[in-house]
Short mmCIF file of C-alpha atoms in Angstrom, two decimals:
data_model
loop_
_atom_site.label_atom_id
_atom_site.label_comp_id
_atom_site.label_asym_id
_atom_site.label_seq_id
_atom_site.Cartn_x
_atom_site.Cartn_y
_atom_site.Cartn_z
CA UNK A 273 -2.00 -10.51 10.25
CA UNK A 274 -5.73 -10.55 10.32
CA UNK A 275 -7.94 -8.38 12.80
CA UNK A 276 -11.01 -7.73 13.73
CA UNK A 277 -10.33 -4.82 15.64
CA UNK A 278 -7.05 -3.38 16.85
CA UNK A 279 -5.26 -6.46 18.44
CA UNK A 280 -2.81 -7.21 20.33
CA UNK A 281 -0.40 -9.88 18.52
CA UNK A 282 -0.89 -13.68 19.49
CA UNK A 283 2.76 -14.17 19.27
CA UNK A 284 3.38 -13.40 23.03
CA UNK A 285 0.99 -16.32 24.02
CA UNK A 286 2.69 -18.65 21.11
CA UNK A 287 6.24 -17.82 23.43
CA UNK A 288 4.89 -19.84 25.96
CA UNK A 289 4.92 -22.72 24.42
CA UNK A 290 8.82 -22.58 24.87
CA UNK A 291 7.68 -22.25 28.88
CA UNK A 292 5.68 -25.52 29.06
CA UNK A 293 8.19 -26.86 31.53
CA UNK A 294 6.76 -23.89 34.28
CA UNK A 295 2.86 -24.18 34.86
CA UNK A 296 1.29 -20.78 34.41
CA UNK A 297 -1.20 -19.31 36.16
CA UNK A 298 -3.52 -16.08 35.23
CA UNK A 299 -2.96 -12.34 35.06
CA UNK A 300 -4.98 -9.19 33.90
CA UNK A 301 -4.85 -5.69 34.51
CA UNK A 302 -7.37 -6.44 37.71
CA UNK A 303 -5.83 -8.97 39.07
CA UNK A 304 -3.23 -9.71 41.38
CA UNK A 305 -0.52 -12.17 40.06
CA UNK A 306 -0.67 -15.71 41.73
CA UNK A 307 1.99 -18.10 42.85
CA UNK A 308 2.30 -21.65 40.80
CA UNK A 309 1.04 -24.23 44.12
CA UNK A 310 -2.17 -22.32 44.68
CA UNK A 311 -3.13 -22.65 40.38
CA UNK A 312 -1.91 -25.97 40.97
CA UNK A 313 -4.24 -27.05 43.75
CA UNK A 314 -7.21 -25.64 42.31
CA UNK A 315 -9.51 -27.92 39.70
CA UNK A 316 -12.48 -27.35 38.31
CA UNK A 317 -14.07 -30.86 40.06
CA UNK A 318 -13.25 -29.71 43.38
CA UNK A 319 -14.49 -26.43 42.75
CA UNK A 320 -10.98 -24.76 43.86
CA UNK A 321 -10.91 -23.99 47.64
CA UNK A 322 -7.04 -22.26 47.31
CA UNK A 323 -7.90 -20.21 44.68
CA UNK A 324 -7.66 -16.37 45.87
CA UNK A 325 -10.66 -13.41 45.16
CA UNK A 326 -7.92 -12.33 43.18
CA UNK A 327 -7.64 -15.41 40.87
CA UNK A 328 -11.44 -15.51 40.61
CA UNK A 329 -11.52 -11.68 40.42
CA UNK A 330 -13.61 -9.82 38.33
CA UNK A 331 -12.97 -8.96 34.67
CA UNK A 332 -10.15 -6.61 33.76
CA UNK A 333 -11.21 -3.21 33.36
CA UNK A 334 -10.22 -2.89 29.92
CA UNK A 335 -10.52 -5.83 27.34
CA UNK A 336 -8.47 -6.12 24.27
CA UNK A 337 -8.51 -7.71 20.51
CA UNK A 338 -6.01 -9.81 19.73
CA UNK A 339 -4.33 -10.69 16.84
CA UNK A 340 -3.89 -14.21 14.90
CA UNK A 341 -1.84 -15.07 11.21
CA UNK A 342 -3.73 -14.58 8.05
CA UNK A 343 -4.29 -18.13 7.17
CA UNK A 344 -4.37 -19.51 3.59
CA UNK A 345 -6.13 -22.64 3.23
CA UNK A 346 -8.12 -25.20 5.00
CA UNK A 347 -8.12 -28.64 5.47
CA UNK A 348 -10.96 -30.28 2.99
CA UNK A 349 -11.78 -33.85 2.68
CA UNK A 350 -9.10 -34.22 0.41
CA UNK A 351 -6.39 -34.23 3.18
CA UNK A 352 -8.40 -35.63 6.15
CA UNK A 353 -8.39 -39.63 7.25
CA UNK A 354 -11.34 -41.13 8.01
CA UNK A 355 -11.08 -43.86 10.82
CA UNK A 356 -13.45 -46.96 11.69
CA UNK A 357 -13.99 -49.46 13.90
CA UNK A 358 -15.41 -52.43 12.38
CA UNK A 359 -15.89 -53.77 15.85
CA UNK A 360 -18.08 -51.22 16.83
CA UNK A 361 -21.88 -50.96 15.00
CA UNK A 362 -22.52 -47.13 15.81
CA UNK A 363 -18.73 -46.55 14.32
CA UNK A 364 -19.65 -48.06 11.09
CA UNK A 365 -23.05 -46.72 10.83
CA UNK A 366 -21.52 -43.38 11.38
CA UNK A 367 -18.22 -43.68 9.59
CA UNK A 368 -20.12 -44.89 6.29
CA UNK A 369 -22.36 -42.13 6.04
CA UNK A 370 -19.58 -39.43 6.62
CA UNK A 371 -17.80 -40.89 4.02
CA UNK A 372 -20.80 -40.10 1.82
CA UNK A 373 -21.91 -36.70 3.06
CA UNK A 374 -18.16 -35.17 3.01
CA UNK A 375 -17.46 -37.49 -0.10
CA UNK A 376 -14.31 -38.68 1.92
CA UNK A 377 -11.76 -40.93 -0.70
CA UNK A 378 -12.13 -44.28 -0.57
CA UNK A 379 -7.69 -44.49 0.02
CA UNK A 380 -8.65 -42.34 3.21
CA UNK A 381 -10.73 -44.96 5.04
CA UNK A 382 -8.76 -46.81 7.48
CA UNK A 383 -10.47 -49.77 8.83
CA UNK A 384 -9.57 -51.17 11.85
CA UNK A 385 -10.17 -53.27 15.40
CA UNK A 386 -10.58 -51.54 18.34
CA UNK A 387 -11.76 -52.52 21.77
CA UNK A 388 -15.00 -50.71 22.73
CA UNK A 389 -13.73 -49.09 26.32
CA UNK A 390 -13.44 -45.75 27.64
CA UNK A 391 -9.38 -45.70 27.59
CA UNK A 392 -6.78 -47.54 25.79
CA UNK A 393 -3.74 -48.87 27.17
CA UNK A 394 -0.65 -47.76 25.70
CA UNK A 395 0.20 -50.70 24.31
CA UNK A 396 -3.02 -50.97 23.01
CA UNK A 397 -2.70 -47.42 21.62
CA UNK A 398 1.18 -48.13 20.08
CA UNK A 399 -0.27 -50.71 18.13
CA UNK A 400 -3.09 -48.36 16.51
CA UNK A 401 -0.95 -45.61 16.52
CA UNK A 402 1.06 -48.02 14.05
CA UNK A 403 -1.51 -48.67 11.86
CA UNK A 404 -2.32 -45.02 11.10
CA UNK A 405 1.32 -43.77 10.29
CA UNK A 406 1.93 -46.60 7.95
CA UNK A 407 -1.83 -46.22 6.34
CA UNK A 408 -1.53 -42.93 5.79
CA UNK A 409 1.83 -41.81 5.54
CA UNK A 410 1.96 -37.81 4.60
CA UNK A 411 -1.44 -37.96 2.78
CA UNK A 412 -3.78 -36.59 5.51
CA UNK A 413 -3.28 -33.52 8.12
CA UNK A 414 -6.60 -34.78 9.70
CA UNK A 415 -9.07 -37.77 11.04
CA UNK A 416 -12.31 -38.33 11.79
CA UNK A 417 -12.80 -40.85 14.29
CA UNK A 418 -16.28 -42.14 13.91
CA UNK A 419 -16.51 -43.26 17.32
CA UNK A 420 -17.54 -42.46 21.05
CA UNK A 421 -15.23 -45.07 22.85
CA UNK A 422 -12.35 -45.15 23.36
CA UNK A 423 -11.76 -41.26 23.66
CA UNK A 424 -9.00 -41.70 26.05
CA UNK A 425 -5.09 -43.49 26.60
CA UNK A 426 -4.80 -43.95 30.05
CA UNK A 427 -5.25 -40.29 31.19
CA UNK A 428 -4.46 -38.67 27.51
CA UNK A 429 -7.49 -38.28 24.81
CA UNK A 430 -6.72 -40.09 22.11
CA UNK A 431 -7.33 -37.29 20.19
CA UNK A 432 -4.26 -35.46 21.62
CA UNK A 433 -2.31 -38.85 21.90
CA UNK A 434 -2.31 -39.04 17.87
CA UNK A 435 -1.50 -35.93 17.87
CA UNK A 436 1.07 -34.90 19.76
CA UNK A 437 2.33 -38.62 21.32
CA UNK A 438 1.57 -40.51 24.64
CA UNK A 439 3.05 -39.18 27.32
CA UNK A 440 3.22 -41.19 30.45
CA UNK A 441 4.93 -38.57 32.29
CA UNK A 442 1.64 -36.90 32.10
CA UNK A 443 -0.60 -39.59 33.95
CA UNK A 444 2.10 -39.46 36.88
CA UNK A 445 1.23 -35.69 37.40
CA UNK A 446 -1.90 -35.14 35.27
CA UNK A 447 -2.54 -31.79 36.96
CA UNK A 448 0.73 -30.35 36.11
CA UNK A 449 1.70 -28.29 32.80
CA UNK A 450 1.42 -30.94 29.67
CA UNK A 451 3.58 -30.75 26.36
CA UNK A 452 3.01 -27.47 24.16
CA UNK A 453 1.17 -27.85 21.15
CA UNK A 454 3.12 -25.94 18.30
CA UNK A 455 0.16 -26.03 15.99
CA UNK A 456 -1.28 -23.14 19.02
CA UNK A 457 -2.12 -20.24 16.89
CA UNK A 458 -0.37 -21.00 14.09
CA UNK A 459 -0.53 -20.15 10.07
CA UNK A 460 -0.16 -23.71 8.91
CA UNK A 461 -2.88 -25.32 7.21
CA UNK A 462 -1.05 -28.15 6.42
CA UNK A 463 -0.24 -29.32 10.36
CA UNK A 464 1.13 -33.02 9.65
CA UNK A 465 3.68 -31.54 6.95
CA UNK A 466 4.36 -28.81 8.97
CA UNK A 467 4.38 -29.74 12.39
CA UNK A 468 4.12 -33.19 12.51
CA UNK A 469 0.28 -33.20 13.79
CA UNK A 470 -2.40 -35.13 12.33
CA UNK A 471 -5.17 -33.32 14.62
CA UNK A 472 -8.18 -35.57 15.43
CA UNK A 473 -11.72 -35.03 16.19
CA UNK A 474 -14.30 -37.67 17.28
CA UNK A 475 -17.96 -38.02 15.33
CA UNK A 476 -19.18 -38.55 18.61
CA UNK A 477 -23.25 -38.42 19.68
CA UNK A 478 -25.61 -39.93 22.42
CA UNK A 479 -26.89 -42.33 19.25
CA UNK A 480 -26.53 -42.81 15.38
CA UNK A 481 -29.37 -40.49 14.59
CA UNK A 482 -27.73 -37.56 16.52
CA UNK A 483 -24.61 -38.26 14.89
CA UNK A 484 -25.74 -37.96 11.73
CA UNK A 485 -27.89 -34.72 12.31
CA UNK A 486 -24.88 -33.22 13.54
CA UNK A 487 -22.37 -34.36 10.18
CA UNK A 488 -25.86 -33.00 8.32
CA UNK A 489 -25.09 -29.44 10.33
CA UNK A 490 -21.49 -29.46 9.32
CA UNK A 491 -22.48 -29.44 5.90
CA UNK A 492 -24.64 -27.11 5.58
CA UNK A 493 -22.45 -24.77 7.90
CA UNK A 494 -19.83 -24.40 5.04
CA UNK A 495 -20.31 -21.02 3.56
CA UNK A 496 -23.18 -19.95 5.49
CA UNK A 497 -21.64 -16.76 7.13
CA UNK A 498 -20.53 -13.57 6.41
CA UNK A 499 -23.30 -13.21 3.83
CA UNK A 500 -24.49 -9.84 2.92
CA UNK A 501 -27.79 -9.21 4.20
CA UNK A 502 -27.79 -12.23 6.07
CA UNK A 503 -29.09 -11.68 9.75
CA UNK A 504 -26.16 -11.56 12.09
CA UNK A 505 -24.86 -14.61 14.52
CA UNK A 506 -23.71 -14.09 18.19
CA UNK A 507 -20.38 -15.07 19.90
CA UNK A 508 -20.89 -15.36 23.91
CA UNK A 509 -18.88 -15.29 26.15
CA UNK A 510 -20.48 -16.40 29.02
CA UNK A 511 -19.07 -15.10 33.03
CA UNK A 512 -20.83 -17.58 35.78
CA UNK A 513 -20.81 -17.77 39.37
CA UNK A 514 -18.63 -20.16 39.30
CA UNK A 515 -15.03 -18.08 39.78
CA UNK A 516 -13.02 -21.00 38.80
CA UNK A 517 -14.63 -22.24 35.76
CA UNK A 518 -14.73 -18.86 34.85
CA UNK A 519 -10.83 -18.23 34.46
CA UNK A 520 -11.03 -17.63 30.58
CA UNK A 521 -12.95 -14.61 31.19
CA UNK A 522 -9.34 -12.91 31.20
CA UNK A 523 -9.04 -13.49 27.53
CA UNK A 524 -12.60 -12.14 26.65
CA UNK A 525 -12.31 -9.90 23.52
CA UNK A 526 -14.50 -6.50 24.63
CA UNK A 527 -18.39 -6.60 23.28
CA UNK A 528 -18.12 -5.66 19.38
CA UNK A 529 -20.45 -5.90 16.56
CA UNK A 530 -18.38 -6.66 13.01
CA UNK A 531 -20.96 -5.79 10.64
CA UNK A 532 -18.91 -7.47 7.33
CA UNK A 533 -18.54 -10.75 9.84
CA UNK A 534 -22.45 -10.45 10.47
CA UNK A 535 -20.75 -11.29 13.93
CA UNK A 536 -21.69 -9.94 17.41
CA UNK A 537 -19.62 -10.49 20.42
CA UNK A 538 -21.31 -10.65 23.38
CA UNK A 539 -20.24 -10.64 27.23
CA UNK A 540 -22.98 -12.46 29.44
CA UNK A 541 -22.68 -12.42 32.71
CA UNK A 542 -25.28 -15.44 33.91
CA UNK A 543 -24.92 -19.16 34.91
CA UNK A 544 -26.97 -20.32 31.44
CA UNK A 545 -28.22 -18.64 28.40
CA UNK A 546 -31.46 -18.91 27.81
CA UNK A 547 -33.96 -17.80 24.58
CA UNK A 548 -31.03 -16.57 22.81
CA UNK A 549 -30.80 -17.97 19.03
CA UNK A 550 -28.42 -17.70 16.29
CA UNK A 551 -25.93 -18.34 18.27
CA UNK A 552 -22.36 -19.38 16.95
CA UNK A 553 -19.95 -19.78 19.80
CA UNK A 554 -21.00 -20.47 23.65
CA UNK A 555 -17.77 -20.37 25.79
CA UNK A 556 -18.72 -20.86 29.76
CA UNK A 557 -17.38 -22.41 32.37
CA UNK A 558 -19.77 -24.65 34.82
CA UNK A 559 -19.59 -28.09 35.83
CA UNK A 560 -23.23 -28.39 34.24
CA UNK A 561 -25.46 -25.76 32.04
CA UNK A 562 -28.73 -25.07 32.40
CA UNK A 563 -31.36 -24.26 29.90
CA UNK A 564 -29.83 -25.94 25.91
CA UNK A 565 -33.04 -26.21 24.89
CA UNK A 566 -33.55 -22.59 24.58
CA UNK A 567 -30.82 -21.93 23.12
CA UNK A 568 -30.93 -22.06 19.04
CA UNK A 569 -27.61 -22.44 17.71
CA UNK A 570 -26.61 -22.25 13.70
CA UNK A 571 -24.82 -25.04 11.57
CA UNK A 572 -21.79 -24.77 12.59
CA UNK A 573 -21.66 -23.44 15.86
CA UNK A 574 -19.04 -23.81 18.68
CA UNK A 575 -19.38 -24.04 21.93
CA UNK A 576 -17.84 -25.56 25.45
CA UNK A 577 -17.70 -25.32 29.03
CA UNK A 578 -14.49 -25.79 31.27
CA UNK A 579 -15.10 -28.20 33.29
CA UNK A 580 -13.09 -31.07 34.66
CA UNK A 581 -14.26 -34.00 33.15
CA UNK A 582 -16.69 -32.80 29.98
CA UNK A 583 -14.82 -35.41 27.97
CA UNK A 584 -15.60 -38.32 30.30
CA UNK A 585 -18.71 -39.46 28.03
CA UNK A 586 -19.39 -43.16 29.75
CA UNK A 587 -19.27 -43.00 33.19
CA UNK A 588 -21.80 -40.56 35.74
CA UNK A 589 -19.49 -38.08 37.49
CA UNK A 590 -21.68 -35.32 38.36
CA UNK A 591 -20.92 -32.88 35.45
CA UNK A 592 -22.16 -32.40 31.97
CA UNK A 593 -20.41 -33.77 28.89
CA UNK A 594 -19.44 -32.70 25.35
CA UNK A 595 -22.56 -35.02 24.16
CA UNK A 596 -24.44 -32.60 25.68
CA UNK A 597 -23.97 -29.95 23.49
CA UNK A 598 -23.77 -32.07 20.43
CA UNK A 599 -27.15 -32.83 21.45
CA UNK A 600 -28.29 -29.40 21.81
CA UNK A 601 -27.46 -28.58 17.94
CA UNK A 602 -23.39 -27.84 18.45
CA UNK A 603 -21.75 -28.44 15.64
CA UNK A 604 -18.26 -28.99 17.27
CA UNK A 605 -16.99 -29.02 20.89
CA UNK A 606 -14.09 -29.78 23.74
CA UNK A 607 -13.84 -31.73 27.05
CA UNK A 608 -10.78 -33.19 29.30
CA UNK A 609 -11.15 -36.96 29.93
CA UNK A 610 -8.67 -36.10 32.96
CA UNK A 611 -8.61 -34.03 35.79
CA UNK A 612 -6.58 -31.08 34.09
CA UNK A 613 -6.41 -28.31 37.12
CA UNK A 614 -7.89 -25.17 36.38
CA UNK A 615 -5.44 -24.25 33.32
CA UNK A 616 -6.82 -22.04 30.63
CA UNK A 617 -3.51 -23.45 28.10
CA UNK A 618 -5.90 -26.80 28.52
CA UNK A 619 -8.71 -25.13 27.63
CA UNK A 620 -9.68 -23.27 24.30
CA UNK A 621 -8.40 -19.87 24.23
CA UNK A 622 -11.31 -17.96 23.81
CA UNK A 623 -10.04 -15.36 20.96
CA UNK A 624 -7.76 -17.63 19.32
CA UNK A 625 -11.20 -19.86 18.80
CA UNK A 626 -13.17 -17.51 17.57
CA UNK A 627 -10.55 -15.39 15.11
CA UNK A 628 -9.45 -18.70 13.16
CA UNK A 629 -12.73 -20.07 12.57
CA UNK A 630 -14.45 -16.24 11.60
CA UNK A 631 -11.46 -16.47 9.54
CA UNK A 632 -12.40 -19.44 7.20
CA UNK A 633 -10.62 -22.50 8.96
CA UNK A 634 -12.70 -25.67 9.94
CA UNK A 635 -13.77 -26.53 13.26
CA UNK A 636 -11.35 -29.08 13.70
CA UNK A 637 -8.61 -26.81 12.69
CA UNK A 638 -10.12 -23.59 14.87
CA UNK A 639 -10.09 -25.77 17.83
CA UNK A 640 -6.94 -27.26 17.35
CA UNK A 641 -5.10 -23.86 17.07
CA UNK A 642 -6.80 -22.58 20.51
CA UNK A 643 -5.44 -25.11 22.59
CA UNK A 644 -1.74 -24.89 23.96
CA UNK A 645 -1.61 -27.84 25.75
CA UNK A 646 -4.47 -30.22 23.92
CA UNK A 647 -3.10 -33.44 25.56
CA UNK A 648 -5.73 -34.22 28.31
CA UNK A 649 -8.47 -32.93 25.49
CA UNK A 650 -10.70 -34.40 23.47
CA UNK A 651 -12.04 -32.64 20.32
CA UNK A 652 -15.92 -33.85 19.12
CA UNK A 653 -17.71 -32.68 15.91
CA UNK A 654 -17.91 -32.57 12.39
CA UNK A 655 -14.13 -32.02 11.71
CA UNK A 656 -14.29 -30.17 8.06
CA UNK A 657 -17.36 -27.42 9.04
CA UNK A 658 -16.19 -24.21 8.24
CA UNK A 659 -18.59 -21.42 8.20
CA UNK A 660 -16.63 -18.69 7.03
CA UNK A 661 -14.85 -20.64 4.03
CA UNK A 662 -15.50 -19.65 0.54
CA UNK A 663 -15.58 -22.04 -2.46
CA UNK A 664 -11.92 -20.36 -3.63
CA UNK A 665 -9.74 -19.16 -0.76
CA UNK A 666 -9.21 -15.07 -2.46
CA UNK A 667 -12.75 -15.23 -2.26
CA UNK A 668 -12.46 -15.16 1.85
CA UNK A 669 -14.17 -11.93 3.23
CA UNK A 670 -11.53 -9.24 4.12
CA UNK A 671 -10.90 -8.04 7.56
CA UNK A 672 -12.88 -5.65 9.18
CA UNK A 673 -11.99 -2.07 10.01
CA UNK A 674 -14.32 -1.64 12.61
CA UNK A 675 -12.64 1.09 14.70
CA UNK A 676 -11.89 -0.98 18.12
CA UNK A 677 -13.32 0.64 21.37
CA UNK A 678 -10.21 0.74 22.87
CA UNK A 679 -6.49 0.86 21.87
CA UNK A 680 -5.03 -2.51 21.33
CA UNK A 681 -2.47 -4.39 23.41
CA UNK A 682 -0.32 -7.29 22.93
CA UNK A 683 -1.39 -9.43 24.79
CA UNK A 684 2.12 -10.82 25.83
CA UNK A 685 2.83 -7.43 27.95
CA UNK A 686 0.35 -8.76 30.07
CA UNK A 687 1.30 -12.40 30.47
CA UNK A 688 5.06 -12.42 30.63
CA UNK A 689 6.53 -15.42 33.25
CA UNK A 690 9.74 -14.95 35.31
CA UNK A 691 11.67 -17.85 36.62
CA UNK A 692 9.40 -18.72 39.71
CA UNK A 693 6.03 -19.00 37.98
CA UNK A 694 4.29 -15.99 38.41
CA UNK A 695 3.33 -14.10 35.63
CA UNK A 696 4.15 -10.07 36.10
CA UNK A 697 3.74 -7.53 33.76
CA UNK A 698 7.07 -6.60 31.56
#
């Protein structure tokens, strides 16, 4: 196990994965525990009328470190499928000059026909879906779509369709729980051979130009951290006004500074950052976020906000979209293209995020492991950035023995479910 404090173990938040029948709601040491219909009822478009104080309560008085696996190995361009749609001029633009900047094989191209729309249907998606099992076979764990549209079957991403199937059960209840994902926190580095998962991620900008400064910031991310004597980056966590967007705020890690990371962990309690640089993960929740431009982020950097339709890049809606913080200088990001309920398993986990990637693993792969139920996601960026990575894997920085602040928990004796979907503690 790797830590960067005292943490709790991840393994009682991989257990629910076995529970993705029930839908879960939140719990922490201040809150009260909730039943399932009122979680149910509240989204993150509506802005959540049944949710409780409690729900939307204030942050638990303690916070805790968890822990993730000690991962060996990343996925390089070596084992990642690159995907474009010859139908589509900003695809092949974009597509050809990935291929040169991450030096992707020329056997890993897959060229293909796609309609340029928001959503595919799933016929239209079987028949792609086709096409990429047969051209790649066991060769890849990973793709880069070099696309914007379509980011969506019916109510699924694509990105989580590839992944994980189409589920039209979903679409008939698409604010209900959604099929587990058992690449969530895991060790594997190798998710198609282990799990069956070839985990996607879109090359998706406003334009061409953007897209290619932000492939540009992927590579010159890899390796950049952790550096001695290099000045340090910031992780925020960001607590808005906005109770229901906020519901990650539960799995805040406490404020640390891990000198051998060059890493420090911030809580911010304010609707936007502003004049804050070197920033490598910004993790909100708002339906739109104020003040990018003054925020300066590194090559590399991560950052979302929950919101329900941030992966709804076509069509006006009222809230802000992934391209948004592509735009701002993010190097990889996550939006629903469906109205997902205010779930945190469809949401990035906020420590899982952060421990994989500080850890050496790419974005794509970092993102991938914080999401339990990834289905109604859609993952944008430059797949293979990676930060933390070293040029030979025993060269990856050790963990930290910062002494935590406070004594760590598993995280599962706070989140346990019984049979009527509340979550008590053990």
């Amino acid at each position: 196990m790797t830590r960067l404090e005292g943490w709790g173990r991840l393994g009682g938040l991989r257990r629910m994965a076995r529970w993705s029948a029930a839908c879960l709601t939140f719990a922490g040491a201040a809150m009260s525990a909730q039943a399932q219909p009122e979680a149910v009822a509240s989204s993150p478009a509506t802005g959540g009328a049944a949710v409780t104080s409690a729900l939307a309560g204030s942050a638990p008085s303690q916070r805790h470190w968890m822990s993730v696996p000690r991962v060996v190995g990343r996925i390089t361009a070596q084992n990642l499928g690159l995907v474009i749609n010859q139908d589509d001029p900003y695809s092949v633009q974009v597509g050809e000059y990935y291929a040169r900047a991450r030096r992707i094989p020329e056997q890993h191209i897959l060229r293909v026909s796609l309609p340029v729309k928001s959503a595919l249907t799933p016929q239209e998606f079987e028949e792609f879906n086709k096409r990429v099992q047969a051209f790649y076979g066991d060769q890849v764990h990973g793709l880069a779509l070099a696309w914007r549209m379509p980011y969506g079957v019916d109510c699924q991403s694509i990105t989580g369709a590839l992944a994980m199937g189409f589920d039209p059960k979903l679409c008939a209840a698409n604010c209900g729980p959604a099929k587990a994902s058992p690449y969530f926190g895991s060790r594997s580095s190798q998710p198609f051979k282990d799990h069956g998962m070839r985990l996607g991620m879109l090359l998706a900008a406003r334009d061409v130009d953007t897209a290619r400064a932000l492939i540009d910031r992927g590579v010159k991310a890899d390796g950049s951290l952790g550096l001695r004597g290099a000045p340090p980056v910031g992780a925020h966590f960001v607590i808005t006004s906005d109770s229901v967007r906020s519901v990650r705020q539960m799995f805040y890690p406490p404020p640390t500074q891990v000198a051998r990371l060059g890493l420090d962990v911030q809580i911010d309690r304010t609707d936007a950052l502003k004049g804050v640089d070197r920033v490598l993960l910004y993790m909100t929740g708002k339906a739109n976020v104020d003040w990018l431009d003054k925020v300066g982020f590194v090559p590399g950097a991560l950052a979302d906000h929950l919101t329900s339709f941030g992966g709804i890049i076509d069509k006006p809606h009222g809230q802000m979209t992934v391209l948004s913080w592509i735009q701002a200088g993010a190097t990889a990001t996550y939006g629903t293209v469906s109205e997902p309920c205010a779930h945190w398993q469809k949401f990035p986990h906020p420590q899982a995020l952060l421990l994989f990637y500080s850890q050496g693993a790419t974005a794509l792969e970092a993102y991938w492991k914080s999401v339990l139920w990834p289905s109604q996601g859609i993952f944008v960026g430059e797949p293979l950035a990676a930060p933390y990575a070293r040029d030979t894997l025993r060269d990856s920085p050790p963990a930290p023995r910062e002494a935590p602040r406070e004594p760590a928990q598993d995280v599962s004796s706070q989140v346990v479910m019984n049979g009527i979907g509340r979550l008590l503690p053990r």
